[in-house]
Tab-separated table of C-alpha atoms in Angstrom:
chain	number	residue	atom	x	y	z
H	259	MET	CA	3.022	-24.108	-20.206
H	260	LEU	CA	-0.007	-21.980	-19.452
H	261	LEU	CA	1.822	-20.169	-16.620
H	262	SER	CA	4.778	-19.447	-18.939
H	263	ALA	CA	2.484	-17.971	-21.530
H	264	LEU	CA	0.755	-15.824	-18.903
H	265	LEU	CA	4.063	-14.500	-17.617
H	266	LEU	CA	5.225	-13.694	-21.115
H	267	LEU	CA	1.965	-11.826	-21.820
H	268	ILE	CA	2.361	-9.752	-18.619
H	269	SER	CA	6.015	-8.929	-19.264
H	270	THR	CA	5.253	-7.950	-22.870
H	271	ALA	CA	2.486	-5.611	-21.685
H	272	GLU	CA	4.766	-4.067	-19.046
H	273	ALA	CA	7.470	-3.540	-21.637
H	274	GLN	CA	5.074	-1.299	-23.601
H	275	LEU	CA	4.865	1.192	-20.718
H	276	SER	CA	7.291	4.117	-20.809
H	277	SER	CA	7.859	7.325	-18.884
H	278	ASN	CA	7.742	9.460	-22.050
H	279	PHE	CA	4.570	7.927	-23.485
H	280	TYR	CA	2.756	11.262	-23.828
H	281	ASP	CA	5.698	13.503	-24.747
H	282	SER	CA	4.559	14.001	-28.312
H	283	THR	CA	0.764	13.385	-28.066
H	284	CYS	CA	0.002	15.369	-24.871
H	285	PRO	CA	3.174	17.150	-23.762
H	286	ASN	CA	1.547	19.027	-20.853
H	287	ALA	CA	-0.192	15.967	-19.425
H	288	LEU	CA	2.054	15.473	-16.409
H	289	THR	CA	2.146	19.193	-15.588
H	290	THR	CA	-1.664	19.329	-15.736
H	291	ILE	CA	-2.045	16.303	-13.473
H	292	ARG	CA	0.469	17.670	-10.923
H	293	ALA	CA	-1.243	21.036	-10.738
H	294	GLY	CA	-4.650	19.360	-10.185
H	295	ILE	CA	-3.340	17.119	-7.440
H	296	GLN	CA	-1.463	19.853	-5.659
H	297	ALA	CA	-4.579	22.033	-5.611
H	298	ALA	CA	-6.726	19.130	-4.304
H	299	VAL	CA	-4.272	18.353	-1.488
H	300	ARG	CA	-4.008	22.050	-0.551
H	301	THR	CA	-7.808	22.121	-0.222
H	302	GLU	CA	-7.931	18.894	1.785
H	303	GLN	CA	-4.708	17.393	3.228
H	304	ARG	CA	-6.428	13.987	3.607
H	305	MET	CA	-6.823	13.773	-0.179
H	306	ALA	CA	-3.142	12.714	-0.553
H	307	ALA	CA	-3.782	9.452	1.297
H	308	SER	CA	-7.031	8.939	-0.585
H	309	LEU	CA	-5.353	9.215	-4.000
H	310	ILE	CA	-2.556	6.773	-3.019
H	311	ARG	CA	-5.197	4.350	-1.769
H	312	LEU	CA	-7.240	4.774	-4.958
H	313	HIS	CA	-4.277	3.608	-7.045
H	314	PHE	CA	-3.673	0.659	-4.702
H	315	HIS	CA	-7.307	-0.469	-4.864
H	316	ASP	CA	-7.357	-0.088	-8.635
H	317	CYS	CA	-4.223	-2.137	-9.248
H	318	PHE	CA	-5.187	-4.970	-6.891
H	319	VAL	CA	-8.449	-5.671	-8.752
H	320	GLN	CA	-7.853	-6.922	-12.327
H	321	GLY	CA	-4.783	-4.740	-12.724
H	322	CYS	CA	-4.097	-0.997	-13.050
H	323	ASP	CA	-6.903	-0.286	-15.495
H	324	ALA	CA	-9.113	2.365	-13.851
H	325	SER	CA	-11.853	-0.193	-13.359
H	326	ILE	CA	-12.417	1.241	-9.867
H	327	LEU	CA	-13.639	4.505	-11.361
H	328	LEU	CA	-16.564	3.037	-13.316
H	329	ASP	CA	-20.086	3.776	-12.168
H	330	ASP	CA	-22.425	0.846	-11.637
H	331	THR	CA	-24.643	-0.123	-14.595
H	332	SER	CA	-26.785	-3.088	-15.496
H	333	SER	CA	-23.626	-4.855	-16.719
H	334	ILE	CA	-20.959	-3.302	-14.487
H	335	THR	CA	-20.625	-3.766	-10.719
H	336	SER	CA	-17.799	-1.620	-9.558
H	337	ALA	CA	-15.970	-1.533	-6.259
H	338	ASN	CA	-16.483	2.087	-5.196
H	339	SER	CA	-14.714	1.791	-1.830
H	340	VAL	CA	-12.442	4.800	-1.795
H	341	ARG	CA	-12.269	8.594	-2.213
H	342	GLY	CA	-10.796	10.956	-4.741
H	343	TYR	CA	-12.989	10.259	-7.769
H	344	GLU	CA	-13.876	13.923	-8.205
H	345	VAL	CA	-10.204	14.881	-8.327
H	346	ILE	CA	-9.474	12.400	-11.072
H	347	ASP	CA	-12.605	13.525	-12.939
H	348	ASP	CA	-11.517	17.137	-12.799
H	349	VAL	CA	-8.032	16.387	-14.078
H	350	LYS	CA	-9.451	14.185	-16.844
H	351	SER	CA	-11.740	16.991	-17.964
H	352	GLN	CA	-8.806	19.340	-18.253
H	353	LEU	CA	-6.814	16.815	-20.258
H	354	GLU	CA	-9.691	16.118	-22.585
H	355	SER	CA	-9.818	19.820	-23.429
H	356	GLN	CA	-6.081	19.829	-24.200
H	357	CYS	CA	-5.686	16.493	-26.029
H	358	PRO	CA	-8.974	14.583	-26.411
H	359	GLY	CA	-8.886	10.826	-26.182
H	360	ILE	CA	-5.192	10.591	-25.396
H	361	VAL	CA	-4.516	10.252	-21.685
H	362	SER	CA	-6.039	7.220	-20.017
H	363	CYS	CA	-7.817	7.348	-16.646
H	364	ALA	CA	-5.539	4.545	-15.457
H	365	ASP	CA	-2.466	6.652	-16.144
H	366	ILE	CA	-4.046	9.684	-14.380
H	367	VAL	CA	-4.639	7.524	-11.268
H	368	ALA	CA	-1.042	6.276	-11.353
H	369	VAL	CA	0.475	9.752	-11.748
H	370	ALA	CA	-1.915	11.225	-9.164
H	371	ALA	CA	-0.614	8.750	-6.546
H	372	ARG	CA	2.979	9.874	-7.167
H	373	ASP	CA	2.031	13.561	-7.125
H	374	ALA	CA	-0.060	13.100	-3.943
H	375	SER	CA	3.016	11.641	-2.228
H	376	GLU	CA	5.143	14.554	-3.359
H	377	ALA	CA	2.487	17.025	-2.135
H	378	VAL	CA	2.950	15.809	1.465
H	379	ASN	CA	6.729	15.655	1.285
H	380	GLY	CA	6.773	11.927	0.539
H	381	PRO	CA	9.011	10.113	-1.919
H	382	THR	CA	8.752	10.496	-5.654
H	383	TRP	CA	9.327	8.088	-8.536
H	384	THR	CA	9.184	7.877	-12.291
H	385	VAL	CA	5.763	6.654	-13.427
H	386	ASN	CA	5.646	4.376	-16.424
H	387	LEU	CA	2.831	5.336	-18.740
H	388	GLY	CA	0.766	3.853	-21.531
H	389	ARG	CA	-1.959	1.978	-19.606
H	390	ARG	CA	-5.369	1.806	-21.157
H	391	ASP	CA	-8.753	1.671	-19.409
H	392	SER	CA	-10.893	-1.384	-18.898
H	393	THR	CA	-14.477	-1.630	-20.091
H	394	GLY	CA	-15.598	-3.590	-17.075
H	395	ALA	CA	-15.184	-3.867	-13.296
H	396	SER	CA	-15.363	-6.565	-10.690
H	397	ARG	CA	-16.752	-6.175	-7.194
H	398	ALA	CA	-16.195	-9.848	-6.650
H	399	GLY	CA	-12.537	-9.343	-7.534
H	400	ALA	CA	-12.288	-6.556	-4.983
H	401	GLU	CA	-13.774	-8.779	-2.294
H	402	SER	CA	-11.420	-11.638	-3.078
H	403	ASP	CA	-8.180	-9.800	-3.815
H	404	LEU	CA	-7.994	-6.687	-1.590
H	405	PRO	CA	-6.341	-7.060	1.802
H	406	GLY	CA	-8.764	-6.842	4.728
H	407	PHE	CA	-8.287	-4.756	7.873
H	408	ASN	CA	-8.423	-7.883	10.074
H	409	ASP	CA	-6.290	-10.133	7.863
H	410	PRO	CA	-3.538	-12.097	9.654
H	411	LEU	CA	0.060	-11.756	8.482
H	412	ASP	CA	0.145	-14.952	6.430
H	413	ARG	CA	-2.996	-13.941	4.542
H	414	LEU	CA	-1.588	-10.500	3.801
H	415	VAL	CA	1.620	-12.050	2.480
H	416	GLU	CA	-0.456	-14.339	0.223
H	417	ARG	CA	-2.520	-11.523	-1.182
H	418	PHE	CA	0.550	-9.460	-2.100
H	419	ASP	CA	2.433	-12.458	-3.436
H	420	ALA	CA	-0.534	-13.201	-5.730
H	421	LYS	CA	0.124	-9.759	-7.324
H	422	GLY	CA	3.861	-10.377	-7.673
H	423	LEU	CA	4.768	-8.205	-4.682
H	424	SER	CA	7.118	-9.359	-1.873
H	425	ALA	CA	6.650	-9.147	1.841
H	426	ARG	CA	9.084	-6.223	1.798
H	427	ASP	CA	6.956	-4.496	-0.829
H	428	MET	CA	3.914	-5.125	1.374
H	429	VAL	CA	5.499	-3.557	4.466
H	430	ALA	CA	6.730	-0.551	2.432
H	431	LEU	CA	3.336	0.008	0.838
H	432	SER	CA	1.610	-0.328	4.197
H	433	GLY	CA	3.752	2.612	5.273
H	434	SER	CA	1.369	4.852	3.296
H	435	HIS	CA	-0.749	4.603	6.459
H	436	THR	CA	1.586	7.221	7.896
H	437	ILE	CA	-1.027	9.623	6.448
H	438	GLY	CA	-4.775	9.482	6.121
H	439	GLN	CA	-7.683	8.460	8.290
H	440	THR	CA	-9.924	5.408	8.756
H	441	ARG	CA	-13.415	4.727	10.037
H	442	CYS	CA	-14.264	3.537	13.542
H	443	ALA	CA	-15.892	0.443	12.022
H	444	THR	CA	-12.439	-0.723	10.840
H	445	PHE	CA	-10.657	-0.517	14.197
H	446	ARG	CA	-13.418	-0.983	16.769
H	447	GLY	CA	-12.565	-4.654	17.316
H	448	ARG	CA	-8.886	-3.855	17.920
H	449	ILE	CA	-9.356	-1.090	20.497
H	450	TYR	CA	-12.005	-2.945	22.481
H	451	GLY	CA	-11.012	-6.568	22.078
H	452	ASN	CA	-7.267	-6.925	21.526
H	453	GLY	CA	-5.808	-5.923	24.880
H	454	SER	CA	-2.752	-8.240	24.590
H	455	ASP	CA	-1.386	-6.546	21.488
H	456	ILE	CA	-2.246	-2.883	21.918
H	457	ASP	CA	-0.892	-0.124	24.082
H	458	ALA	CA	-3.472	0.595	26.770
H	459	ASP	CA	-3.229	4.381	26.651
H	460	PHE	CA	-3.459	4.354	22.859
H	461	ALA	CA	-6.590	2.183	22.974
H	462	ALA	CA	-8.195	4.430	25.562
H	463	THR	CA	-7.545	7.541	23.415
H	464	ARG	CA	-9.031	5.906	20.339
H	465	ARG	CA	-12.158	4.859	22.240
H	466	GLY	CA	-13.052	8.479	22.734
H	467	GLN	CA	-14.198	8.788	19.077
H	468	CYS	CA	-15.313	5.191	18.540
H	469	PRO	CA	-18.160	3.812	20.671
H	470	SER	CA	-18.053	0.116	21.535
H	471	VAL	CA	-21.468	-0.646	20.002
H	472	ALA	CA	-21.845	-0.518	16.209
H	473	GLY	CA	-24.135	2.261	15.067
H	474	ASP	CA	-23.934	5.956	14.378
H	475	GLY	CA	-20.267	6.024	15.314
H	476	ASN	CA	-19.198	3.643	12.515
H	477	ASN	CA	-18.111	6.462	10.226
H	478	ASN	CA	-16.276	8.499	12.899
H	479	LEU	CA	-12.766	9.105	11.585
H	480	ALA	CA	-9.385	8.775	13.301
H	481	PRO	CA	-5.895	9.422	11.874
H	482	LEU	CA	-3.919	6.263	11.163
H	483	ASP	CA	-0.874	7.972	12.671
H	484	LEU	CA	-1.870	9.891	15.768
H	485	VAL	CA	1.483	11.714	16.071
H	486	THR	CA	2.128	13.086	12.579
H	487	PRO	CA	-1.080	12.437	10.684
H	488	ASN	CA	-0.402	14.833	7.763
H	489	SER	CA	3.284	14.156	7.215
H	490	PHE	CA	4.645	11.344	5.052
H	491	ASP	CA	7.330	9.972	7.361
H	492	ASN	CA	8.386	6.746	8.988
H	493	ASN	CA	6.583	7.362	12.272
H	494	TYR	CA	4.033	4.684	11.249
H	495	PHE	CA	6.686	2.038	11.916
H	496	ARG	CA	7.594	3.454	15.260
H	497	ASN	CA	3.929	3.284	16.205
H	498	LEU	CA	3.874	-0.415	15.310
H	499	MET	CA	6.863	-1.089	17.544
H	500	GLU	CA	5.035	0.612	20.415
H	501	ARG	CA	1.849	-1.450	19.697
H	502	ARG	CA	0.076	1.653	18.407
H	503	GLY	CA	-0.978	0.431	15.019
H	504	LEU	CA	-4.620	1.487	14.547
H	505	LEU	CA	-5.684	-1.355	12.243
H	506	GLN	CA	-5.114	-4.981	13.087
H	507	SER	CA	-3.618	-5.477	9.583
H	508	ASP	CA	-1.077	-2.813	10.489
H	509	GLN	CA	-0.083	-4.230	13.862
H	510	VAL	CA	0.445	-7.774	12.565
H	511	LEU	CA	3.421	-6.449	10.621
H	512	PHE	CA	5.190	-6.168	13.990
H	513	SER	CA	3.861	-8.941	16.180
H	514	GLY	CA	6.632	-11.524	16.443
H	515	GLY	CA	6.395	-12.594	12.780
H	516	SER	CA	8.536	-12.617	9.674
H	517	THR	CA	8.147	-8.896	8.914
H	518	ASP	CA	9.289	-7.599	12.320
H	519	SER	CA	12.848	-6.944	11.070
H	520	ILE	CA	11.554	-4.838	8.109
H	521	VAL	CA	9.432	-2.703	10.414
H	522	ASP	CA	12.408	-2.232	12.708
H	523	GLU	CA	14.650	-1.229	9.803
H	524	TYR	CA	12.157	1.327	8.464
H	525	SER	CA	11.580	2.771	11.936
H	526	ARG	CA	15.298	3.584	12.139
H	527	ASP	CA	16.012	4.454	8.468
H	528	ALA	CA	13.553	6.833	6.768
H	529	SER	CA	15.651	6.822	3.599
H	530	ALA	CA	15.344	3.065	3.263
H	531	PHE	CA	11.575	3.284	3.694
H	532	ASN	CA	11.195	6.094	1.124
H	533	SER	CA	13.334	4.282	-1.403
H	534	ASP	CA	11.508	1.005	-0.965
H	535	PHE	CA	8.113	2.670	-1.033
H	536	ALA	CA	8.874	4.318	-4.304
H	537	ALA	CA	10.159	1.090	-5.844
H	538	ALA	CA	7.113	-0.839	-4.577
H	539	MET	CA	4.760	1.765	-6.066
H	540	VAL	CA	6.429	1.311	-9.425
H	541	ARG	CA	6.050	-2.443	-9.225
H	542	MET	CA	2.435	-2.110	-8.164
H	543	GLY	CA	1.758	0.204	-11.030
H	544	ASP	CA	2.963	-2.497	-13.417
H	545	ILE	CA	0.359	-5.077	-12.327
H	546	GLU	CA	-1.381	-6.416	-15.445
H	547	PRO	CA	-1.761	-3.153	-17.377
H	548	LEU	CA	-3.866	-3.039	-20.525
H	549	THR	CA	-1.670	-1.717	-23.373
H	550	GLY	CA	-1.684	-1.355	-27.150
H	551	SER	CA	-5.134	-2.075	-28.531
H	552	GLN	CA	-6.447	-3.574	-25.272
H	553	GLY	CA	-9.291	-1.768	-23.549
H	554	GLU	CA	-9.823	1.834	-24.487
H	555	VAL	CA	-9.011	5.391	-23.432
H	556	ARG	CA	-12.199	6.564	-21.734
H	557	ARG	CA	-13.398	10.052	-22.547
H	558	VAL	CA	-15.128	10.182	-19.160
H	559	CYS	CA	-13.566	8.102	-16.396
H	560	THR	CA	-16.883	6.981	-14.867
H	561	VAL	CA	-18.349	5.356	-18.010
H	562	VAL	CA	-17.134	3.348	-20.958
H	563	ASN	CA	-17.019	5.248	-24.247
H	564	ALA	CA	-20.145	3.630	-25.727
H	565	ALA	CA	-22.114	5.179	-22.894
H	566	ALA	CA	-20.261	8.496	-22.716
């Protein structure tokens, strides 16, 4: 009975989202966001990956509610684990000057992810709008809900299933690692200690920027896709089939398990990957949104309105 009530609540909230939510209240909202994201990606190509990841991390922790953007306070412990905050803040400032108190930070994050994908020739999709912003954040939720870079396949499947996303959604969303970079600390164990499941030449190349002993090299960056690091394409999946996934959580998608066939399909069919990625991003964006009178529309994305 309780589960049925919860599902009804979630479906009701999702039903309140619509692609034309701001058409009358802030008609230039989407144009303003797109211009801001395009400018940010032109300045730094890596920002496209960061903005997609920002949306992912937000939605996986208590729903797509912009909780990830909140600064820590005496009563709020956020999960500031990604980049792109300044881009969202800049867009929000522009929107507040056009239509104060109308466009939520959660919606800006969702649209920014779509526009970031477009900016690097990735797929596009229609973003449902009408999310509201939370007044709290949860670092504990981030630690318990977000996938880890060393998670085995069954654990990854469980984490995505808990958010209503299928294994196919998981593989498609993981394909965003076709762009972006990651820190040495996240892949050191793989390139030095996983000889049975990694291409030897690939591991040797990666060791050049990642010393074996933890220390100053922890924050050294390496592209997740060594071949086409700034292009949104399906080369990520070819890398996995050649045992050249940089993160262990990437390589487990093609390691003799249940998702091998999906990786193989996407490696051969870029259109299928693009289509599934777009659909999965829409589903992810619908995870437990706050709508109606829930939450608030923050005036400043980093603080709740009472403190703004």
